[in-house]
Coordinates of C-alpha atoms in Angstrom, one line a residue:
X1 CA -7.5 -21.9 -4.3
X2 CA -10.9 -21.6 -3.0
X3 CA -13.2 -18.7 -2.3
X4 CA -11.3 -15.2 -1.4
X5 CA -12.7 -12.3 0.2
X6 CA -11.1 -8.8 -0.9
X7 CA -12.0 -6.4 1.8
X8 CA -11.7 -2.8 0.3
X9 CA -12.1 -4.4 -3.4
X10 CA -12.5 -0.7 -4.7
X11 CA -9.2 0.4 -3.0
X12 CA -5.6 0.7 -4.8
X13 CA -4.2 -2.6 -4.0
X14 CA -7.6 -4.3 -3.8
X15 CA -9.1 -3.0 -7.2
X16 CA -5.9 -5.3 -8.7
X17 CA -6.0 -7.9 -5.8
X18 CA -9.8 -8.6 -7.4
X19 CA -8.8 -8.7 -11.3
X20 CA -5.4 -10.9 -10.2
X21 CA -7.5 -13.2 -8.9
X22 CA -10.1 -13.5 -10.7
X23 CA -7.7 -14.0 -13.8
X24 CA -6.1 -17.0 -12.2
X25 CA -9.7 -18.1 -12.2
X26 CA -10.5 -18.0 -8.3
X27 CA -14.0 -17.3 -7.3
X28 CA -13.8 -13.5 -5.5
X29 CA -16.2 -11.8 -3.5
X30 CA -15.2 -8.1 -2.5
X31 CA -16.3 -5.5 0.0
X32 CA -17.1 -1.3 -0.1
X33 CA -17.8 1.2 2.3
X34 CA -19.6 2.9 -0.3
X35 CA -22.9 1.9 -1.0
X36 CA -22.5 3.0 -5.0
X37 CA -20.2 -0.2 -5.7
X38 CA -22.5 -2.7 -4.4
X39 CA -23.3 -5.0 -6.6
X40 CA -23.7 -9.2 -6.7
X41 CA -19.8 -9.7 -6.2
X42 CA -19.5 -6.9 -4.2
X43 CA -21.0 -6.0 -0.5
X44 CA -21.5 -3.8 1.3
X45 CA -19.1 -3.7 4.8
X46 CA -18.2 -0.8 6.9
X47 CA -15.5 -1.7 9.3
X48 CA -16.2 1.4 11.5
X49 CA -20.2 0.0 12.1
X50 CA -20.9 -2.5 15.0
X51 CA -20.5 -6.5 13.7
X52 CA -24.4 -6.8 13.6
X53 CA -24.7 -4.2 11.0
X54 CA -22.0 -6.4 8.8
X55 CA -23.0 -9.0 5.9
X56 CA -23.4 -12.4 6.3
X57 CA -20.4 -13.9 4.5
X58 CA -20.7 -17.1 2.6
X59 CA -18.8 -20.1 4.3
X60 CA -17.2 -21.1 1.2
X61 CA -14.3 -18.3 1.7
X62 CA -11.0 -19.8 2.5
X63 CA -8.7 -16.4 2.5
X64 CA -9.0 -13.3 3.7
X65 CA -7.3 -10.3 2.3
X66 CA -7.7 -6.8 4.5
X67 CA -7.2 -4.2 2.1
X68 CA -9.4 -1.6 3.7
X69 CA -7.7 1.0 5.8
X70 CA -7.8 4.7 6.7
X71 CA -4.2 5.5 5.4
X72 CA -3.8 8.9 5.4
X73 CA -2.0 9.8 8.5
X74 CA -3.3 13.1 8.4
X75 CA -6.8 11.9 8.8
X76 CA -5.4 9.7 11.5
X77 CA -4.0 12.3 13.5
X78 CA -7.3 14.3 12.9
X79 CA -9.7 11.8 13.9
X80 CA -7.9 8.8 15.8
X81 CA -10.9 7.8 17.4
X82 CA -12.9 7.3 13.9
X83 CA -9.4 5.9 12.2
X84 CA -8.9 3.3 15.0
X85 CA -12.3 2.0 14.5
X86 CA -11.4 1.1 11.0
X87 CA -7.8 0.1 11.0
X88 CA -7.6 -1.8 14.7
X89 CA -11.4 -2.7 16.0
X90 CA -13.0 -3.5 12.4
X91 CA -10.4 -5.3 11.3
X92 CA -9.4 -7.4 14.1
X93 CA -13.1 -8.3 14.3
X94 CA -13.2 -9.3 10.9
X95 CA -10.2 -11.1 11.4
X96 CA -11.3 -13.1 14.4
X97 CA -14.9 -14.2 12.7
X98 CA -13.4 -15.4 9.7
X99 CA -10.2 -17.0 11.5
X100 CA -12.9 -18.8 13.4
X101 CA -14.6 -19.8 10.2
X102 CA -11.8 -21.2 8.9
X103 CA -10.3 -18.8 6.9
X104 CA -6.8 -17.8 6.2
X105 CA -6.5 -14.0 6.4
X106 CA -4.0 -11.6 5.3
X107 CA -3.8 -7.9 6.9
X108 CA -1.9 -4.9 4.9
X109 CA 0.2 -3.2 7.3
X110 CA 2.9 -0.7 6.8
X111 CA 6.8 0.1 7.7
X112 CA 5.3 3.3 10.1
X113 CA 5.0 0.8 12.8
X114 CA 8.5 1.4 12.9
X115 CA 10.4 4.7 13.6
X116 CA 12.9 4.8 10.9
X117 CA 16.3 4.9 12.3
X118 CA 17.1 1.8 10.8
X119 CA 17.8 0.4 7.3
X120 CA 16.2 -2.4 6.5
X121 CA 14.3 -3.1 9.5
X122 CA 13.8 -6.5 10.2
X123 CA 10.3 -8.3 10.9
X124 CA 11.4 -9.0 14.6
X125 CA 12.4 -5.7 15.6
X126 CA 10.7 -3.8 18.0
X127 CA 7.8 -1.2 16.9
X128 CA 8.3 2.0 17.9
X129 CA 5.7 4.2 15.5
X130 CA 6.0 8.0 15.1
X131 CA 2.6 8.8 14.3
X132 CA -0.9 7.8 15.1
X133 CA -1.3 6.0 11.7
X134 CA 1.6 3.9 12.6
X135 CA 0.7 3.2 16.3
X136 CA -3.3 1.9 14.9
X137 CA -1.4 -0.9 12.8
X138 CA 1.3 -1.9 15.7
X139 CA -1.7 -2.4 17.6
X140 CA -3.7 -4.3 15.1
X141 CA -0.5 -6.5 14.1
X142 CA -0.2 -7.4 18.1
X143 CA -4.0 -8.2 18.0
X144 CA -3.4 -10.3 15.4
X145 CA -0.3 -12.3 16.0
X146 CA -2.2 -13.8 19.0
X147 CA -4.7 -15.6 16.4
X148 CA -1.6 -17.8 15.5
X149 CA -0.9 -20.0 11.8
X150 CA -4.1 -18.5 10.3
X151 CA -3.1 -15.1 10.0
X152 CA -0.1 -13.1 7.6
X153 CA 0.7 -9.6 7.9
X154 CA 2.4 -8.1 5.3
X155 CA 4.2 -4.5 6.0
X156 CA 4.6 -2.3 2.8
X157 CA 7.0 0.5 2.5
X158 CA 5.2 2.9 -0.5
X159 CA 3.3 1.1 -2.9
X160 CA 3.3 3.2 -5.9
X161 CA 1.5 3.6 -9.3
X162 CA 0.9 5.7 -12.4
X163 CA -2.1 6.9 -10.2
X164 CA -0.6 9.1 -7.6
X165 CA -1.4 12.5 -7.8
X166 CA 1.9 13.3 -7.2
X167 CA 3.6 11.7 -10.1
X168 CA 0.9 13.0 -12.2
X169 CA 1.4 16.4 -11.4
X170 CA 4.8 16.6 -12.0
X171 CA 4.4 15.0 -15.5
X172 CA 2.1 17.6 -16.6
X173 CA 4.2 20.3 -15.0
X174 CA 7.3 19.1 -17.3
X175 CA 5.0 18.6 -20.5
X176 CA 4.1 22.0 -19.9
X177 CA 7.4 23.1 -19.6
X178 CA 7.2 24.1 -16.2
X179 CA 9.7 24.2 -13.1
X180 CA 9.3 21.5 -10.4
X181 CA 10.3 21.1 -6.7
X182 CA 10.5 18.2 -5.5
X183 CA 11.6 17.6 -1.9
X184 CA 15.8 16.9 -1.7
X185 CA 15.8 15.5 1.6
X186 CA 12.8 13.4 2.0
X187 CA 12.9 9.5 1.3
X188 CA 11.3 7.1 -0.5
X189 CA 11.6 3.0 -0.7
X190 CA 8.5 2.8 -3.7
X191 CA 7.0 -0.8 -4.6
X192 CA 5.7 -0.7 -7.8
X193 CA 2.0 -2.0 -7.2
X194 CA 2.2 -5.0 -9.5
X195 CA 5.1 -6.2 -7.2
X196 CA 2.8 -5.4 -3.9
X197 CA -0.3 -7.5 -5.4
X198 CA 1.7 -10.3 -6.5
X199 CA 3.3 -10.9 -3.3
X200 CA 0.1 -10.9 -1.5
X201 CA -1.3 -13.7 -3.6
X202 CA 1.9 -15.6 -3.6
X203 CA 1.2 -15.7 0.3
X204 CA -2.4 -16.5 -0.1
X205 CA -1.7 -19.5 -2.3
X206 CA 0.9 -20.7 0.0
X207 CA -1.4 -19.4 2.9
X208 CA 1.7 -19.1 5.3
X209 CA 1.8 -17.6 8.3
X210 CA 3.6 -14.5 9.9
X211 CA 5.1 -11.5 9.1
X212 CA 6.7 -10.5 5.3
X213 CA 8.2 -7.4 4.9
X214 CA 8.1 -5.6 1.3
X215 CA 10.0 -2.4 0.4
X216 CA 12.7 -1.2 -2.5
X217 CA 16.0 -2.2 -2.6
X218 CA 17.3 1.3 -1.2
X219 CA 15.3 4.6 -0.4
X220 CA 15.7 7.7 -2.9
X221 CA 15.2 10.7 -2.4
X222 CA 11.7 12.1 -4.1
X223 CA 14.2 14.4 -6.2
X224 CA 15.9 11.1 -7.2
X225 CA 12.5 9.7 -8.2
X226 CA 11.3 13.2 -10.3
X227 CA 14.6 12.8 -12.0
X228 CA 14.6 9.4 -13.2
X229 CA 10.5 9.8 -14.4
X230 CA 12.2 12.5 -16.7
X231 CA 14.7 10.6 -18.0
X232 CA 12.2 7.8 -18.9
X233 CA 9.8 9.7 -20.4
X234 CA 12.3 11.8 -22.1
X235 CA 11.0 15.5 -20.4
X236 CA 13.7 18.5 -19.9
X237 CA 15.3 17.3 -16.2
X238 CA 16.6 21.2 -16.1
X239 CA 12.9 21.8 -14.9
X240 CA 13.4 19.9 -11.8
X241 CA 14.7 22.3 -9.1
X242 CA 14.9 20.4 -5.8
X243 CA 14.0 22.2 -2.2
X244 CA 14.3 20.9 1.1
X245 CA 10.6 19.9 2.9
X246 CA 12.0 22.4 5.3
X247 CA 10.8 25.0 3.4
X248 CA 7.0 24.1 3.8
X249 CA 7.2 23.4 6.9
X250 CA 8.3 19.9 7.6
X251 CA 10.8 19.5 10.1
X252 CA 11.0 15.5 10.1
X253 CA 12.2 13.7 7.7
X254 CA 12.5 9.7 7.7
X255 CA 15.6 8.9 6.2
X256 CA 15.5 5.2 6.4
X257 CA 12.0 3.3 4.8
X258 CA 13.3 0.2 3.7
X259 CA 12.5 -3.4 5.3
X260 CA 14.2 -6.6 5.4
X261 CA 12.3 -8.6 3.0
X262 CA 14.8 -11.7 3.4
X263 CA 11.1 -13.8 3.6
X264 CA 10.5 -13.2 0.3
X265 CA 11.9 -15.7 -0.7
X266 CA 9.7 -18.6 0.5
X267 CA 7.6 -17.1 -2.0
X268 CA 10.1 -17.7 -4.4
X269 CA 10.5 -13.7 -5.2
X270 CA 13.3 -12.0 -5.9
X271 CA 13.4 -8.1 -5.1
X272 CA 14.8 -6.6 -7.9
X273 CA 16.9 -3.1 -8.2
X274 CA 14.4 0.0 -7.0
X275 CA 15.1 1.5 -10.5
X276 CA 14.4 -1.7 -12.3
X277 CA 11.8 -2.1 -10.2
X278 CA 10.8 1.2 -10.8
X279 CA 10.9 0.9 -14.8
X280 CA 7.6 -1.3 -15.0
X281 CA 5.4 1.6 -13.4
X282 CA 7.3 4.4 -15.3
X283 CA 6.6 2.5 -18.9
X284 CA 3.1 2.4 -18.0
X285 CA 3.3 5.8 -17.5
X286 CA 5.2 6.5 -20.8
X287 CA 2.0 4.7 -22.3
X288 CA -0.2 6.8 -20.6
X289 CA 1.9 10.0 -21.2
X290 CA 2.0 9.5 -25.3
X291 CA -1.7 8.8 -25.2
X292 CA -3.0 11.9 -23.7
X293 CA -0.6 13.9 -25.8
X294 CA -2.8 13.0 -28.1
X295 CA -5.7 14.0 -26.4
X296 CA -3.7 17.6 -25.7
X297 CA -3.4 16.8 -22.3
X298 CA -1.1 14.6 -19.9
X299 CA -2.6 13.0 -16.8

């Protein structure tokens, strides 16, 4: 493969997007919005700032991958006008120039274009987004589509890592020997991030076109997730008291976040069991866990 452009090389999935390829010995060029990661492989590129305050990007680049997003719907509700800057106008700029250049490009998109009253929501099904975070990447996707064989989108239920806050928390919490709560009746479909990256540069070898869909093979609840973490890392699942989201004040609850990821398999990927799936990320947490036991401290 020739020349690939991460854009949002310092984000989650684009941090990994950058070593994957570059370990399958592809020449990579990245972006940041923040000017303390520039470096020679690495530029500088706002997607909120007009096009002429933008890089000149080599013509060598043959794909394309838009990893940069304002994701936190909160933030998006906050600040829609900011937020749709980033994750409709930037990025469909982007996309246009470097169509036009020849490129191949691939846009990250999410299953909250949909409204979740449907499992396994299939790629042709009609939007309908719940929130403003959802609605920005509906629109992008449409904006998109239009620019025809030269443009994937792949929609992502939640990607998940050993990173998250979340997960963290509740493994130091059970360490410690502490209760936990995690929500009974909120749902999860979780990708384990070493899935999400390497269908992203199955599609950019292949460079096909379209929409893939990528979620777990069921949802769980986040209870169902906090228990099977302590059964893997062998913590006392007695600590983990479940409460309903009600009780903190959230009244909606999507019950359905899986996606039909039938197209999966023109990549030749198979989408394994969510708690097989699952297993990967939780042993690299088990490595993590036993190592800062060491330390006296879990992260």
């Amino acid at each position: 493969m020739n020349d690939v452009l991460i854009v949002g090389g310092d984000s989650t999935i684009g941090s990994r997007l950058v070593a994957l390829f570059e370990a399958n010995g592809n020449s990579v060029l990245s972006t940041t919005c923040f000017q303390s990661n520039v470096n020679e492989r690495c530029l500088f590129l706002d997607l909120s700032e007009d096009i002429k305050y933008w890089p000149i990007l080599p013509p060598s680049i043959k794909t394309v991958i838009i990893c940069a997003a304002i994701t936190s719907q909160e933030q998006c509700a906050n600040d829609p006008k900011f937020s749709r800057r980033v994750n409709v106008k930037g990025s469909v700029a982007l996309a246009i120039l470097m169509v036009k250049a020849g490129a191949f490009v691939i846009f990250l998109s999410s299953n909250a274009v949909f409204n979740g009253n449907k499992a396994f929501a299939k790629s042709c099904d009609p939007v309908d987004p719940q929130n403003e975070y959802g609605r920005q990447k509906a629109e992008a996707e449409d904006q998109l589509l239009k620019l025809g064989s030269k443009v994937a989108i792949v929609r992502f239920s939640k990607v998940i890592t050993p990173e998250i806050p979340l997960f963290k928390g509740w493994i130091k919490e059970l360490n410690a020997g502490n209760v936990i709560h995690p929500f009974s009746d909120m749902f999860i479909s979780p990708v384990p991030i070493s899935l999400a990256v390497s269908v992203i540069q199955k599609i950019a070898e292949k460079q096909v076109p379209g929409i893939f869909q990528l979620s777990s093979s069921q949802d769980v609840t986040y209870s169902d997730l906090a228990t099977h973490i302590a059964l893997k890392l062998n913590l006392n699942e007695q600590l983990i008291q479940p409460i309903s989201c009600r009780e903190v004040g959230i009244n909606h609850s999507t019950k359905n976040t899986t996606l039909d990821c039938s197209r999966l398999a023109e990549l030749d990927i198979l989408l394994p069991d969510v708690w097989v799936g699952l297993d990967g990320t939780f042993g690299l947490m088990n490595n993590l866990n036993k190592t800062d036991k060491n330390k006296g401290e879990c992260i």
